[in-house]
Short mmCIF file of C-alpha atoms and ligand atoms in Angstrom, two decimals:
data_model
loop_
_atom_site.label_atom_id
_atom_site.label_comp_id
_atom_site.label_asym_id
_atom_site.label_seq_id
_atom_site.Cartn_x
_atom_site.Cartn_y
_atom_site.Cartn_z
CA UNK O 1 9.20 14.11 -6.64
CA UNK O 2 11.65 10.99 -5.19
CA UNK O 3 13.94 11.54 -2.05
CA UNK O 4 17.64 10.30 -2.56
CA UNK O 5 20.23 9.30 -0.48
CA UNK O 6 23.60 10.80 -0.74
CA UNK O 7 26.50 9.11 -2.30
CA UNK O 8 28.16 8.59 0.80
CA UNK O 9 25.80 6.84 2.67
CA UNK O 10 23.98 5.12 -0.21
CA UNK O 11 25.86 1.60 -0.05
CA UNK O 12 26.81 1.69 4.01
CA UNK O 13 25.38 -1.37 5.76
CA UNK O 14 24.46 -0.99 9.39
CA UNK O 15 26.83 -2.84 11.47
CA UNK O 16 26.56 -6.52 11.60
CA UNK O 17 28.16 -8.52 14.52
CA UNK O 18 28.40 -12.15 15.00
CA UNK O 19 24.78 -12.48 16.09
CA UNK O 20 22.75 -15.53 17.51
CA UNK O 21 23.29 -18.17 20.13
CA UNK O 22 26.75 -20.14 20.38
CA UNK O 23 27.97 -21.96 23.09
CA UNK O 24 30.71 -20.28 23.56
CA UNK O 25 31.71 -16.65 22.35
CA UNK O 26 35.24 -15.66 21.81
CA UNK O 27 34.32 -13.32 18.74
CA UNK O 28 34.56 -9.77 20.32
CA UNK O 29 37.46 -9.26 22.86
CA UNK O 30 35.01 -8.82 25.88
CA UNK O 31 35.79 -10.05 29.45
CA UNK O 32 34.38 -13.13 30.72
CA UNK O 33 34.24 -11.96 34.32
CA UNK O 34 31.10 -10.55 35.51
CA UNK O 35 31.16 -8.60 39.07
CA UNK O 36 30.75 -10.76 41.93
CA UNK O 37 27.60 -10.73 44.09
CA UNK O 38 28.53 -7.96 46.66
CA UNK O 39 29.64 -5.48 43.67
CA UNK O 40 26.16 -6.28 42.17
CA UNK O 41 24.09 -5.36 45.25
CA UNK O 42 26.33 -2.45 45.57
CA UNK O 43 25.16 -1.72 41.86
CA UNK O 44 21.33 -2.26 42.72
CA UNK O 45 21.48 0.42 45.53
CA UNK O 46 22.84 2.85 43.29
CA UNK O 47 20.45 2.18 40.48
CA UNK O 48 17.39 2.27 42.88
CA UNK O 49 18.33 5.90 43.79
CA UNK O 50 18.75 7.64 40.56
CA UNK O 51 17.08 10.24 39.69
CA UNK O 52 15.53 8.87 36.14
CA UNK O 53 13.90 12.06 35.14
CA UNK O 54 16.46 14.32 35.61
CA UNK O 55 19.19 14.84 32.79
CA UNK O 56 22.89 13.66 33.70
CA UNK O 57 25.75 15.90 34.36
CA UNK O 58 26.76 16.68 31.15
CA UNK O 59 30.31 16.43 31.60
CA UNK O 60 30.12 12.94 33.85
CA UNK O 61 32.51 14.56 36.49
CA UNK O 62 32.30 12.02 38.99
CA UNK O 63 32.80 9.06 36.40
CA UNK O 64 35.76 11.24 35.00
CA UNK O 65 37.16 11.40 38.25
CA UNK O 66 36.65 7.91 38.98
CA UNK O 67 38.88 6.73 35.84
CA UNK O 68 41.80 9.52 36.48
CA UNK O 69 42.12 8.36 39.89
CA UNK O 70 42.61 4.21 38.88
CA UNK O 71 44.97 5.66 36.41
CA UNK O 72 46.38 8.05 38.51
CA UNK O 73 46.27 11.17 36.01
CA UNK O 74 44.21 14.23 36.25
CA UNK O 75 40.75 14.20 35.72
CA UNK O 76 41.22 17.65 33.92
CA UNK O 77 42.66 16.03 31.17
CA UNK O 78 39.86 13.54 30.88
CA UNK O 79 36.09 12.95 28.80
CA UNK O 80 33.96 10.39 28.84
CA UNK O 81 32.06 9.07 26.08
CA UNK O 82 29.14 7.04 24.81
CA UNK O 83 31.97 3.88 24.30
CA UNK O 84 35.29 5.01 22.71
CA UNK O 85 33.46 4.70 19.12
CA UNK O 86 31.52 7.73 19.98
CA UNK O 87 34.46 9.21 20.81
CA UNK O 88 36.27 8.24 17.42
CA UNK O 89 33.07 9.32 15.68
CA UNK O 90 33.61 13.16 17.96
CA UNK O 91 37.27 13.21 17.07
CA UNK O 92 36.36 12.95 13.38
CA UNK O 93 33.80 15.36 13.32
CA UNK O 94 35.54 18.04 15.54
CA UNK O 95 39.57 17.95 14.27
CA UNK O 96 38.94 17.31 10.76
CA UNK O 97 37.49 19.58 7.93
CA UNK O 98 35.86 18.14 4.55
CA UNK O 99 38.81 16.74 2.19
CA UNK O 100 41.92 17.18 4.75
CA UNK O 101 43.75 13.68 5.23
CA UNK O 102 43.47 11.08 7.69
CA UNK O 103 45.98 8.37 8.25
CA UNK O 104 45.06 4.89 9.13
CA UNK O 105 47.45 1.61 9.34
CA UNK O 106 46.54 -1.74 8.01
CA UNK O 107 45.68 -3.92 9.38
CA UNK O 108 43.95 -2.27 12.03
CA UNK O 109 40.55 -1.42 13.58
CA UNK O 110 37.89 -1.02 10.73
CA UNK O 111 35.98 1.90 12.37
CA UNK O 112 38.64 4.26 11.99
CA UNK O 113 38.24 3.80 8.32
CA UNK O 114 34.40 4.13 8.52
CA UNK O 115 34.28 7.45 9.91
CA UNK O 116 36.48 8.54 7.60
CA UNK O 117 34.01 7.90 4.46
CA UNK O 118 31.10 9.65 6.76
CA UNK O 119 33.05 12.64 7.14
CA UNK O 120 34.23 13.03 3.54
CA UNK O 121 38.06 12.96 4.27
CA UNK O 122 40.80 11.31 2.78
CA UNK O 123 41.97 8.04 3.90
CA UNK O 124 45.41 7.16 3.54
CA UNK O 125 46.72 3.84 4.67
CA UNK O 126 50.24 2.97 5.85
CA UNK O 127 51.09 -0.81 5.45
CA UNK O 128 52.05 -2.58 8.18
CA UNK O 129 55.41 -4.91 7.95
CA UNK O 130 54.57 -8.87 7.11
CA UNK O 131 55.08 -9.31 10.80
CA UNK O 132 52.81 -6.39 11.37
CA UNK O 133 55.76 -4.09 12.82
CA UNK O 134 55.58 -0.54 11.83
CA UNK O 135 58.67 1.37 10.79
CA UNK O 136 58.18 4.36 12.77
CA UNK O 137 60.65 7.05 10.61
CA UNK O 138 58.76 5.65 7.68
CA UNK O 139 55.47 6.00 8.92
CA UNK O 140 56.62 9.52 10.23
CA UNK O 141 58.15 10.41 6.49
CA UNK O 142 54.93 9.50 5.07
CA UNK O 143 52.31 11.51 7.68
CA UNK O 144 54.69 14.71 6.56
CA UNK O 145 55.01 13.68 3.22
CA UNK O 146 51.05 13.45 2.98
CA UNK O 147 50.57 16.42 4.98
CA UNK O 148 48.72 14.39 7.09
CA UNK O 149 46.05 15.91 9.93
CA UNK O 150 45.03 12.98 11.65
CA UNK O 151 47.06 9.72 12.25
CA UNK O 152 44.52 7.32 14.20
CA UNK O 153 45.75 3.78 15.39
CA UNK O 154 45.20 1.04 18.24
CA UNK O 155 48.08 -0.08 20.18
CA UNK O 156 48.44 -2.44 20.88
CA UNK O 157 46.80 -3.47 17.83
CA UNK O 158 42.98 -4.67 17.19
CA UNK O 159 43.37 -7.63 15.35
CA UNK O 160 46.99 -8.15 15.32
CA UNK O 161 47.69 -7.77 18.80
CA UNK O 162 50.79 -6.28 18.22
CA UNK O 163 52.53 -3.63 20.03
CA UNK O 164 54.31 -0.65 19.52
CA UNK O 165 56.89 0.81 22.21
CA UNK O 166 56.66 3.52 24.31
CA UNK O 167 59.68 5.37 22.88
CA UNK O 168 58.24 5.08 19.43
CA UNK O 169 55.53 6.41 20.03
CA UNK O 170 57.23 9.30 21.95
CA UNK O 171 59.37 10.04 19.21
CA UNK O 172 56.35 9.64 16.49
CA UNK O 173 53.93 12.28 18.15
CA UNK O 174 56.90 14.77 18.48
CA UNK O 175 57.60 14.27 15.04
CA UNK O 176 54.85 15.00 13.08
CA UNK O 177 52.29 18.30 13.04
CA UNK O 178 49.21 15.65 12.53
CA UNK O 179 46.87 14.99 15.53
CA UNK O 180 48.08 11.44 16.60
CA UNK O 181 44.87 9.34 18.64
CA UNK O 182 46.32 6.54 19.83
CA UNK O 183 43.47 4.12 21.04
CA UNK O 184 45.25 1.74 24.00
CA UNK O 185 41.65 0.06 24.55
CA UNK O 186 43.87 -3.07 25.20
CA UNK O 187 46.94 -1.18 26.73
CA UNK O 188 45.73 -2.85 29.98
CA UNK O 189 47.36 -6.00 29.13
CA UNK O 190 50.73 -4.55 28.11
CA UNK O 191 52.56 -2.38 30.03
CA UNK O 192 53.63 1.05 27.25
CA UNK O 193 51.07 3.12 28.16
CA UNK O 194 51.50 7.05 27.21
CA UNK O 195 48.39 7.94 29.47
CA UNK O 196 50.66 9.78 32.27
CA UNK O 197 52.31 11.91 29.65
CA UNK O 198 49.06 12.90 27.33
CA UNK O 199 48.74 16.30 29.09
CA UNK O 200 52.63 17.06 27.71
CA UNK O 201 51.66 16.85 23.96
CA UNK O 202 49.60 19.47 22.05
CA UNK O 203 48.76 16.53 19.28
CA UNK O 204 47.85 13.62 21.12
CA UNK O 205 44.77 12.19 22.13
CA UNK O 206 44.33 8.70 23.85
CA UNK O 207 41.31 6.77 23.89
CA UNK O 208 40.78 4.62 26.56
CA UNK O 209 37.72 1.69 26.65
CA UNK O 210 35.91 0.25 29.43
CA UNK O 211 34.68 -2.72 27.27
CA UNK O 212 37.28 -5.32 27.55
CA UNK O 213 40.29 -5.39 30.25
CA UNK O 214 37.38 -3.38 32.97
CA UNK O 215 34.52 -6.08 31.57
CA UNK O 216 31.64 -3.10 31.38
CA UNK O 217 31.06 -3.86 27.58
CA UNK O 218 27.68 -3.46 28.07
CA UNK O 219 26.88 -0.40 29.60
CA UNK O 220 28.99 1.29 26.81
CA UNK O 221 31.98 3.86 28.63
CA UNK O 222 34.84 4.91 27.08
CA UNK O 223 37.23 8.00 27.73
CA UNK O 224 39.66 10.58 25.53
CA UNK O 225 42.67 11.65 27.62
CA UNK O 226 44.40 14.62 26.05
CA UNK O 227 45.67 18.11 27.15
CA UNK O 228 43.46 20.88 28.35
CA UNK O 229 42.74 22.69 25.40
CA UNK O 230 42.27 19.08 23.15
CA UNK O 231 39.84 18.07 26.06
CA UNK O 232 37.58 21.54 26.41
CA UNK O 233 37.29 21.40 22.38
CA UNK O 234 35.84 17.60 22.46
CA UNK O 235 33.50 18.90 25.35
CA UNK O 236 32.42 21.56 23.43
CA UNK O 237 31.65 19.65 20.37
CA UNK O 238 29.81 16.65 22.07
CA UNK O 239 26.08 15.84 22.30
CA UNK O 240 25.12 17.73 25.71
CA UNK O 241 24.11 14.60 27.55
CA UNK O 242 26.36 11.81 26.00
CA UNK O 243 26.72 9.46 28.69
CA UNK O 244 23.45 8.38 30.39
CA UNK O 245 23.10 8.63 33.96
CA UNK O 246 22.73 4.89 34.67
CA UNK O 247 26.29 3.85 33.10
CA UNK O 248 27.49 7.45 34.74
CA UNK O 249 26.41 5.81 37.92
CA UNK O 250 27.60 2.38 37.85
CA UNK O 251 30.78 3.07 35.63
CA UNK O 252 31.95 5.33 38.77
CA UNK O 253 31.04 2.80 40.87
CA UNK O 254 32.90 -0.01 39.43
CA UNK O 255 35.98 2.05 38.45
CA UNK O 256 36.46 2.90 42.37
CA UNK O 257 36.77 -1.32 42.62
CA UNK O 258 40.10 -0.85 42.14
CA UNK O 259 41.25 -4.30 43.30
CA UNK O 260 38.21 -6.27 41.36
CA UNK O 261 39.42 -4.66 38.21
CA UNK O 262 43.19 -5.76 38.91
CA UNK O 263 41.98 -9.17 39.74
CA UNK O 264 40.02 -9.02 36.11
CA UNK O 265 43.09 -7.82 34.41
CA UNK O 266 45.53 -10.41 35.65
CA UNK O 267 42.92 -13.26 35.46
CA UNK O 268 42.30 -12.00 31.25
CA UNK O 269 46.49 -12.07 30.83
CA UNK O 270 46.52 -15.64 32.76
CA UNK O 271 43.91 -17.13 30.46
CA UNK O 272 45.52 -15.18 26.99
CA UNK O 273 48.72 -16.84 28.21
CA UNK O 274 46.69 -20.41 28.57
CA UNK O 275 45.43 -20.08 25.48
CA UNK O 276 48.61 -19.08 23.51
CA UNK O 277 50.31 -22.05 24.91
CA UNK O 278 47.85 -23.95 23.72
CA UNK O 279 47.71 -22.93 20.67
CA UNK O 280 51.30 -23.11 19.86
CA UNK O 281 51.32 -26.69 20.32
CA UNK O 282 48.48 -27.15 18.20
CA UNK O 283 50.90 -25.05 16.14
CA UNK O 284 53.82 -27.21 16.60
CA UNK O 285 51.90 -30.38 15.41
CA UNK O 286 50.65 -28.16 12.09
CA UNK O 287 53.47 -26.07 10.79
CA UNK O 288 52.74 -25.37 7.21
CA UNK O 289 49.40 -24.33 7.80
CA UNK O 290 49.12 -22.12 10.78
CA UNK O 291 51.15 -19.18 12.78
CA UNK O 292 50.06 -18.09 15.92
CA UNK O 293 51.61 -14.38 16.81
CA UNK O 294 52.39 -13.06 20.20
CA UNK O 295 50.10 -11.48 21.82
CA UNK O 296 50.10 -7.96 24.08
CA UNK O 297 46.32 -8.28 24.34
CA UNK O 298 43.90 -10.54 25.56
CA UNK O 299 43.23 -12.38 22.27
CA UNK O 300 45.19 -14.37 19.82
CA UNK O 301 45.79 -13.95 16.28
CA UNK O 302 46.36 -16.70 13.96
CA UNK O 303 47.12 -17.41 10.34
CA UNK O 304 45.79 -20.41 8.84
CA UNK O 305 45.39 -21.91 5.41
CA UNK O 306 41.39 -22.15 4.72
CA UNK O 307 40.65 -19.54 7.40
CA UNK O 308 36.86 -19.28 6.30
CA UNK O 309 36.40 -23.41 6.46
CA UNK O 310 37.85 -23.32 10.00
CA UNK O 311 35.85 -20.65 11.27
CA UNK O 312 32.35 -22.18 9.31
CA UNK O 313 33.48 -25.05 11.32
CA UNK O 314 33.75 -23.74 14.78
CA UNK O 315 30.24 -21.77 14.15
CA UNK O 316 28.59 -25.00 13.61
CA UNK O 317 30.04 -26.37 16.72
CA UNK O 318 28.57 -23.64 18.69
CA UNK O 319 31.98 -21.67 18.91
CA UNK O 320 31.81 -17.90 17.57
CA UNK O 321 35.53 -16.39 16.67
CA UNK O 322 36.72 -13.31 14.88
CA UNK O 323 37.46 -14.53 10.65
CA UNK O 324 39.50 -12.20 8.57
CA UNK O 325 39.84 -14.17 5.57
CA UNK O 326 42.53 -16.77 6.65
CA UNK O 327 43.14 -15.28 9.40
CA UNK O 328 41.57 -15.74 13.16
CA UNK O 329 41.17 -13.69 16.04
CA UNK O 330 40.43 -15.49 19.21
CA UNK O 331 39.53 -13.70 22.70
CA UNK O 332 40.64 -15.48 25.57
CA UNK O 333 37.51 -16.95 27.81
CA UNK O 334 37.72 -19.29 30.77
CA UNK O 335 39.92 -21.66 31.22
CA UNK O 336 37.00 -24.09 30.25
CA UNK O 337 36.28 -22.21 27.49
CA UNK O 338 39.68 -22.41 25.74
CA UNK O 339 40.05 -26.07 26.35
CA UNK O 340 36.48 -26.57 24.66
CA UNK O 341 37.79 -24.39 21.92
CA UNK O 342 40.88 -26.03 21.06
CA UNK O 343 39.23 -29.44 20.89
CA UNK O 344 36.46 -27.94 18.78
CA UNK O 345 39.67 -25.99 16.86
CA UNK O 346 41.38 -29.50 16.28
CA UNK O 347 38.34 -31.10 15.04
CA UNK O 348 38.26 -28.42 12.64
CA UNK O 349 41.47 -28.69 11.36
CA UNK O 350 41.16 -32.22 10.24
C1 LIG Y 401 36.92 -2.65 21.55
C2 LIG Y 401 37.70 -1.37 20.51
C3 LIG Y 401 37.04 -0.14 20.77
C4 LIG Y 401 35.65 0.05 21.01
O1 LIG Y 401 35.62 0.41 22.85
P1 LIG Y 401 34.16 0.92 22.85
O2 LIG Y 401 34.87 1.66 24.14
O3 LIG Y 401 32.99 -0.52 23.32
O4 LIG Y 401 33.14 1.66 21.62
C5 LIG Y 401 38.04 0.51 20.42
N1 LIG Y 401 39.36 0.73 19.76
C6 LIG Y 401 39.88 -0.92 19.75
C7 LIG Y 401 40.62 -1.09 19.06
C8 LIG Y 401 38.62 -1.78 19.93
O5 LIG Y 401 39.33 -3.39 19.66
#
């Protein structure tokens, strides 16, 4: 007798983020800000009153209300998840049957493809242009020609940090029969969100996360926003208590700290702009070695020859960034961290 793993999981490896201790972490697009003392003490008060022995609200209604209020949308169009990663998984399970076709864009967030493998769906890939733009008409044609059931992509994009304008997104959603899953993880840093009009479409789900602009990666909160039929379906297929009570309480509190969140977004954008300027200066001295791309997010994407060597060298200097072959993705840190990174980066280039 012998048990053997099935073929779809046999060769999978556990997710392996950069671990270990680094002086500076610019690898995961997290916020560099921690809530101030006043807010931390409100959190302590809330945490002290939690009924740990009770199951949480399965629909996290208070939390969804706080989220909806912050973005000025209707809470009936919102569902909470244990990070948006969980929501991607639930959407794959719910809206796709085995063998149906999914389309992802390339390059894009790697998790989209991962769930296709697990779900035994067929995954097609739209290759972006050399400048990482998307030809929307071509994409529409492909989605329809391949009878795609679900199209999923990030806007603005992780890792390219490039965005697609709202008019193009609208045209795309209106021109396909596929479900469009629009991951707006970084839209707090840009101004082309579709959030306020999600309810008008029967084939659009928008994903938001609290892990980036809002600075709560540690408590795992993501949201799906869609019309009521889609939201009701998502609620029906998720596991009952997917968002734990601690995250519900703390998330509700933080999402009601509107001033604080807005100041975070401003500061992250300012840091990104400063990092961009510094990298552009390095680029001007290394014209044939690197390209710095415009950014609609809180990170900068660069192309660099010997990317992996530069990456290894930065690690040795105690600085973690993300490396994709000859490309690096650098999260904007505090102004000091950015300075420090640039010095280390110039050393690594030598
Ligand atoms: C970081 C990121 C997420 C993950 O969000 P969680 O809520 O932390 O699971 C989702 N999508 C994109 C594009 C991301 O970059």
